[in-house]
């Protein structure tokens, strides 16, 4: 596995791959790698000759009161894991490389990013769009792999790539879960034992809604109340939002008639966890 720290070296390598007609798959991450990231690597390896992974904890997508300083950075363990999964190139840029001081150019999506997580994390999606733009300009991949656990991020980046004519195909990947259903996330590592035990209640609540949907329930209000009532049974779970919106434009809907997202964000103790399901009638 090649480890690259700067932009020129990364661009030179990519140019060589492209000159040799190699296809490039890209898995952007913030490290603290887990099974979810590795399933993205596996998809990339199936589709491409070369898989590039980046590990970069992007400061501009964290709010002032968020967990940037305490975000896990187990870099040696991450390198071993990337090597084990046969990542071809690991791109590890520093803050100095990714951001000059007093930058004024950012990439913004201004509709989908205003609701759900965006309503509680102002500036978050601008940070995500900006860093993914920078990374795409450096890595120039044919495919970028993004997990559906971050459904809003996925939709916003799909729109960004399409509307700004990025020459890359976004490949969505399904959410990978622990055995008890908890969606894999680097933030699961913050959960204390007791919190970890109740965290799967988020997915359980989603499954209850899924069950009702499969039996024919189409009213958002009813599905939302199923999720809410289940989560209310767990005092350690503090719901931030539960929403049902259309998959294409994230408008709130009352009756599910087309592809729809049910998204949940909760605090379990101090840790913010998200999960979701897509309903296709
Ligand atoms: O999903 C993530 O880990 C991050 O938001 C991403 C896409 C790597 C951008 O920093």
Short mmCIF file of C-alpha atoms and ligand atoms in Angstrom, two decimals:
data_model
loop_
_atom_site.label_atom_id
_atom_site.label_comp_id
_atom_site.label_asym_id
_atom_site.label_seq_id
_atom_site.Cartn_x
_atom_site.Cartn_y
_atom_site.Cartn_z
CA UNK A 1 0.00 0.00 0.00
CA UNK A 2 1.32 3.40 -0.97
CA UNK A 3 0.94 6.17 1.61
CA UNK A 4 0.75 9.67 0.21
CA UNK A 5 0.76 12.89 2.20
CA UNK A 6 0.77 15.66 -0.38
CA UNK A 7 -1.24 16.83 -3.35
CA UNK A 8 1.50 16.75 -6.01
CA UNK A 9 2.45 13.14 -5.24
CA UNK A 10 -1.19 12.08 -5.29
CA UNK A 11 -1.82 13.82 -8.62
CA UNK A 12 1.32 12.32 -10.16
CA UNK A 13 0.28 8.83 -9.13
CA UNK A 14 -3.28 9.29 -10.41
CA UNK A 15 -1.92 10.57 -13.74
CA UNK A 16 0.18 7.40 -14.07
CA UNK A 17 -2.83 5.19 -13.29
CA UNK A 18 -5.00 7.05 -15.78
CA UNK A 19 -2.27 6.97 -18.47
CA UNK A 20 -2.17 3.20 -17.97
CA UNK A 21 -5.98 3.03 -18.37
CA UNK A 22 -6.54 1.95 -14.77
CA UNK A 23 -9.91 2.73 -13.23
CA UNK A 24 -9.81 4.42 -9.83
CA UNK A 25 -12.29 3.97 -6.98
CA UNK A 26 -12.20 6.43 -4.08
CA UNK A 27 -13.33 5.90 -0.49
CA UNK A 28 -13.16 9.17 1.49
CA UNK A 29 -13.12 8.69 5.27
CA UNK A 30 -12.33 10.46 8.51
CA UNK A 31 -10.57 7.35 9.82
CA UNK A 32 -11.45 5.32 12.92
CA UNK A 33 -12.16 2.68 10.29
CA UNK A 34 -14.82 0.03 10.80
CA UNK A 35 -16.74 -2.65 8.87
CA UNK A 36 -18.81 0.02 7.09
CA UNK A 37 -15.72 1.64 5.56
CA UNK A 38 -14.36 -1.75 4.63
CA UNK A 39 -17.50 -2.70 2.73
CA UNK A 40 -16.98 0.49 0.68
CA UNK A 41 -13.42 -0.66 0.00
CA UNK A 42 -14.69 -4.09 -1.05
CA UNK A 43 -17.17 -2.52 -3.50
CA UNK A 44 -14.46 -0.28 -4.89
CA UNK A 45 -12.11 -3.22 -5.35
CA UNK A 46 -14.79 -5.14 -7.23
CA UNK A 47 -15.44 -2.24 -9.62
CA UNK A 48 -11.97 -0.70 -10.11
CA UNK A 49 -8.33 -1.52 -10.76
CA UNK A 50 -7.11 0.83 -8.05
CA UNK A 51 -8.69 1.80 -4.72
CA UNK A 52 -7.68 5.05 -3.07
CA UNK A 53 -8.79 5.76 0.49
CA UNK A 54 -8.37 9.12 2.20
CA UNK A 55 -8.26 9.61 5.95
CA UNK A 56 -8.75 13.22 6.92
CA UNK A 57 -10.69 14.62 9.88
CA UNK A 58 -12.15 17.65 8.16
CA UNK A 59 -12.39 20.58 10.61
CA UNK A 60 -14.88 22.60 8.55
CA UNK A 61 -17.64 20.03 8.94
CA UNK A 62 -17.58 20.23 12.75
CA UNK A 63 -19.54 22.93 14.59
CA UNK A 64 -17.84 24.95 17.37
CA UNK A 65 -19.48 22.81 20.07
CA UNK A 66 -18.91 19.48 18.31
CA UNK A 67 -16.39 16.70 18.84
CA UNK A 68 -13.50 17.74 16.53
CA UNK A 69 -10.87 17.76 19.30
CA UNK A 70 -11.95 14.43 20.74
CA UNK A 71 -12.64 12.69 17.39
CA UNK A 72 -10.87 9.31 17.34
CA UNK A 73 -7.63 9.32 15.34
CA UNK A 74 -6.23 5.76 15.66
CA UNK A 75 -3.97 6.26 12.65
CA UNK A 76 -1.65 3.25 13.12
CA UNK A 77 -4.62 0.90 13.53
CA UNK A 78 -6.30 2.49 10.49
CA UNK A 79 -3.18 1.98 8.36
CA UNK A 80 -3.09 -1.71 9.35
CA UNK A 81 -6.75 -2.13 8.52
CA UNK A 82 -6.41 -0.38 5.15
CA UNK A 83 -3.43 -2.59 4.36
CA UNK A 84 -5.32 -5.71 5.44
CA UNK A 85 -8.19 -4.84 3.07
CA UNK A 86 -5.74 -4.22 0.24
CA UNK A 87 -6.32 -0.52 -0.22
CA UNK A 88 -3.83 0.45 -2.94
CA UNK A 89 -3.24 4.07 -1.97
CA UNK A 90 -3.85 5.77 1.36
CA UNK A 91 -4.03 9.57 1.12
CA UNK A 92 -3.30 11.23 4.47
CA UNK A 93 -3.19 15.00 4.00
CA UNK A 94 -2.70 17.48 6.85
CA UNK A 95 -4.80 20.55 7.69
CA UNK A 96 -2.03 22.77 6.28
CA UNK A 97 -2.32 21.01 2.94
CA UNK A 98 -6.11 20.92 2.73
CA UNK A 99 -6.82 24.45 3.95
CA UNK A 100 -4.89 27.64 3.46
CA UNK A 101 -5.51 30.31 6.08
CA UNK A 102 -8.42 32.69 5.57
CA UNK A 103 -9.98 30.71 2.75
CA UNK A 104 -13.06 32.30 1.21
CA UNK A 105 -14.10 29.75 -1.42
CA UNK A 106 -16.53 27.07 -0.28
CA UNK A 107 -19.00 24.74 -1.98
CA UNK A 108 -22.60 24.99 -0.80
CA UNK A 109 -25.80 23.11 -1.50
CA UNK A 110 -28.55 25.33 -0.21
CA UNK A 111 -31.75 23.30 -0.04
CA UNK A 112 -31.32 19.69 1.03
CA UNK A 113 -28.67 20.77 3.48
CA UNK A 114 -31.00 23.06 5.45
CA UNK A 115 -33.15 20.38 7.08
CA UNK A 116 -32.68 17.13 9.05
CA UNK A 117 -29.06 17.14 10.32
CA UNK A 118 -28.44 20.47 8.56
CA UNK A 119 -30.97 22.22 10.80
CA UNK A 120 -28.99 21.19 13.88
CA UNK A 121 -25.49 21.36 12.39
CA UNK A 122 -25.25 24.69 10.55
CA UNK A 123 -22.33 24.73 8.12
CA UNK A 124 -21.81 20.98 8.35
CA UNK A 125 -22.78 20.16 4.77
CA UNK A 126 -20.87 23.12 3.38
CA UNK A 127 -17.81 21.63 5.10
CA UNK A 128 -18.57 18.21 3.61
CA UNK A 129 -19.19 19.56 0.07
CA UNK A 130 -16.02 21.65 0.21
CA UNK A 131 -13.72 18.88 1.40
CA UNK A 132 -15.19 16.29 -0.98
CA UNK A 133 -14.71 18.77 -3.85
CA UNK A 134 -11.07 19.27 -2.85
CA UNK A 135 -10.50 15.53 -2.53
CA UNK A 136 -12.16 14.80 -5.88
CA UNK A 137 -9.98 17.43 -7.53
CA UNK A 138 -6.86 15.80 -6.08
CA UNK A 139 -7.74 12.11 -6.50
CA UNK A 140 -9.70 12.36 -9.81
CA UNK A 141 -11.41 9.00 -9.34
CA UNK A 142 -13.85 7.33 -11.70
CA UNK A 143 -16.07 6.25 -8.79
CA UNK A 144 -16.63 7.59 -5.28
CA UNK A 145 -18.14 5.25 -2.66
CA UNK A 146 -20.49 6.69 -0.03
CA UNK A 147 -22.52 4.91 2.64
CA UNK A 148 -26.28 5.19 2.92
CA UNK A 149 -26.03 5.54 6.70
CA UNK A 150 -25.24 9.19 6.00
CA UNK A 151 -28.24 9.42 3.68
CA UNK A 152 -28.42 13.21 3.66
CA UNK A 153 -24.71 13.51 2.91
CA UNK A 154 -25.14 10.97 0.11
CA UNK A 155 -28.06 12.87 -1.51
CA UNK A 156 -26.33 16.26 -1.20
CA UNK A 157 -23.10 14.93 -2.72
CA UNK A 158 -25.06 13.20 -5.50
CA UNK A 159 -26.67 16.55 -6.30
CA UNK A 160 -23.35 18.40 -6.08
CA UNK A 161 -21.65 15.95 -8.42
CA UNK A 162 -24.51 16.05 -10.90
CA UNK A 163 -25.26 19.79 -10.88
CA UNK A 164 -21.62 20.90 -10.92
CA UNK A 165 -20.68 18.34 -13.62
CA UNK A 166 -18.04 16.48 -11.64
CA UNK A 167 -16.63 13.71 -13.82
CA UNK A 168 -17.19 10.95 -11.26
CA UNK A 169 -19.91 8.42 -10.55
CA UNK A 170 -21.30 8.26 -7.01
CA UNK A 171 -21.78 4.67 -5.86
CA UNK A 172 -24.06 4.37 -2.81
CA UNK A 173 -23.52 1.47 -0.43
CA UNK A 174 -25.93 -0.02 2.05
CA UNK A 175 -25.56 0.55 5.78
CA UNK A 176 -23.44 -2.05 7.56
CA UNK A 177 -24.60 -3.00 11.05
CA UNK A 178 -23.29 -4.65 14.18
CA UNK A 179 -24.88 -8.00 15.08
CA UNK A 180 -27.44 -6.25 17.28
CA UNK A 181 -28.48 -3.88 14.48
CA UNK A 182 -26.61 -0.74 15.53
CA UNK A 183 -25.37 1.01 12.37
CA UNK A 184 -21.55 0.96 12.22
CA UNK A 185 -20.13 4.39 12.99
CA UNK A 186 -16.83 5.70 14.28
CA UNK A 187 -18.84 7.48 16.97
CA UNK A 188 -20.11 4.16 18.45
CA UNK A 189 -16.74 3.99 20.17
CA UNK A 190 -17.75 6.91 22.41
CA UNK A 191 -20.66 4.97 23.92
CA UNK A 192 -20.30 3.83 27.53
CA UNK A 193 -21.36 0.23 28.27
CA UNK A 194 -24.88 1.12 29.32
CA UNK A 195 -25.34 3.45 26.34
CA UNK A 196 -24.05 0.81 23.95
CA UNK A 197 -26.72 -1.58 25.25
CA UNK A 198 -29.58 0.79 24.44
CA UNK A 199 -28.18 2.19 21.16
CA UNK A 200 -29.69 -0.64 19.03
CA UNK A 201 -33.13 0.71 20.04
CA UNK A 202 -32.70 3.22 17.20
CA UNK A 203 -32.61 0.49 14.57
CA UNK A 204 -35.32 -1.48 16.40
CA UNK A 205 -37.62 1.54 16.14
CA UNK A 206 -36.89 1.80 12.42
CA UNK A 207 -37.64 -1.91 11.97
CA UNK A 208 -41.00 -1.47 13.69
CA UNK A 209 -41.85 1.28 11.19
CA UNK A 210 -40.60 -0.93 8.35
CA UNK A 211 -42.86 -3.72 9.54
CA UNK A 212 -45.87 -1.43 9.58
CA UNK A 213 -44.93 -0.11 6.12
CA UNK A 214 -44.68 -3.64 4.77
CA UNK A 215 -48.15 -4.38 6.16
CA UNK A 216 -49.48 -1.45 4.14
CA UNK A 217 -49.21 1.59 6.44
CA UNK A 218 -48.43 4.65 4.29
CA UNK A 219 -49.21 7.55 6.66
CA UNK A 220 -46.04 9.33 7.76
CA UNK A 221 -47.65 10.45 11.00
CA UNK A 222 -48.37 6.87 12.05
CA UNK A 223 -44.90 5.61 11.08
CA UNK A 224 -43.26 8.49 12.93
CA UNK A 225 -45.27 7.80 16.05
CA UNK A 226 -44.23 4.12 15.96
CA UNK A 227 -40.56 5.18 15.96
CA UNK A 228 -41.10 7.85 18.62
CA UNK A 229 -43.07 5.57 21.00
CA UNK A 230 -40.39 2.89 20.85
CA UNK A 231 -37.57 5.34 21.56
CA UNK A 232 -39.48 6.90 24.43
CA UNK A 233 -39.03 3.63 26.33
CA UNK A 234 -35.29 4.32 26.62
CA UNK A 235 -34.46 7.19 29.00
CA UNK A 236 -30.84 7.27 27.79
CA UNK A 237 -32.01 8.00 24.24
CA UNK A 238 -32.78 11.65 23.55
CA UNK A 239 -34.38 12.12 20.14
CA UNK A 240 -33.16 15.12 18.13
CA UNK A 241 -35.40 14.49 15.14
CA UNK A 242 -37.43 11.81 13.42
CA UNK A 243 -38.52 12.82 9.93
CA UNK A 244 -40.08 11.33 6.84
CA UNK A 245 -39.15 13.13 3.62
CA UNK A 246 -39.15 12.34 -0.08
CA UNK A 247 -35.86 10.86 -1.29
CA UNK A 248 -35.53 13.16 -4.30
CA UNK A 249 -36.01 16.62 -2.76
CA UNK A 250 -36.35 16.00 1.00
CA UNK A 251 -39.80 17.57 1.17
CA UNK A 252 -41.94 16.48 4.10
CA UNK A 253 -44.67 14.15 2.97
CA UNK A 254 -47.85 12.95 4.60
CA UNK A 255 -48.47 9.85 2.53
CA UNK A 256 -45.73 7.60 1.16
CA UNK A 257 -46.29 7.15 -2.56
CA UNK A 258 -42.72 7.25 -3.87
CA UNK A 259 -39.18 6.56 -2.62
CA UNK A 260 -39.03 8.03 0.86
CA UNK A 261 -36.49 8.49 3.62
CA UNK A 262 -37.23 7.94 7.27
CA UNK A 263 -34.30 9.48 9.16
CA UNK A 264 -33.58 9.54 12.88
CA UNK A 265 -30.98 11.43 14.93
CA UNK A 266 -30.62 10.79 18.66
CA UNK A 267 -28.24 11.53 21.44
CA UNK A 268 -27.35 8.46 23.44
CA UNK A 269 -25.64 10.07 26.40
CA UNK A 270 -23.38 12.68 24.80
CA UNK A 271 -22.99 10.76 21.53
CA UNK A 272 -25.05 11.77 18.53
CA UNK A 273 -26.10 8.82 16.38
CA UNK A 274 -28.05 8.76 13.12
CA UNK A 275 -29.81 6.02 11.21
CA UNK A 276 -32.37 5.74 8.47
CA UNK A 277 -34.34 3.54 6.14
CA UNK A 278 -35.55 4.07 2.59
CA UNK A 279 -39.11 3.02 1.81
CA UNK A 280 -39.91 2.10 -1.76
CA UNK A 281 -43.65 1.55 -2.24
O1 LIG B 1 -18.64 10.58 5.84
C1 LIG B 1 -17.51 11.01 6.18
O2 LIG B 1 -16.72 10.30 6.82
C2 LIG B 1 -17.14 12.43 5.83
O3 LIG B 1 -18.22 13.28 5.91
C3 LIG B 1 -16.40 12.57 4.49
C4 LIG B 1 -17.32 12.18 3.32
C5 LIG B 1 -15.16 11.71 4.49
C6 LIG B 1 -15.98 14.03 4.28
O4 LIG B 1 -15.12 14.47 5.29
#
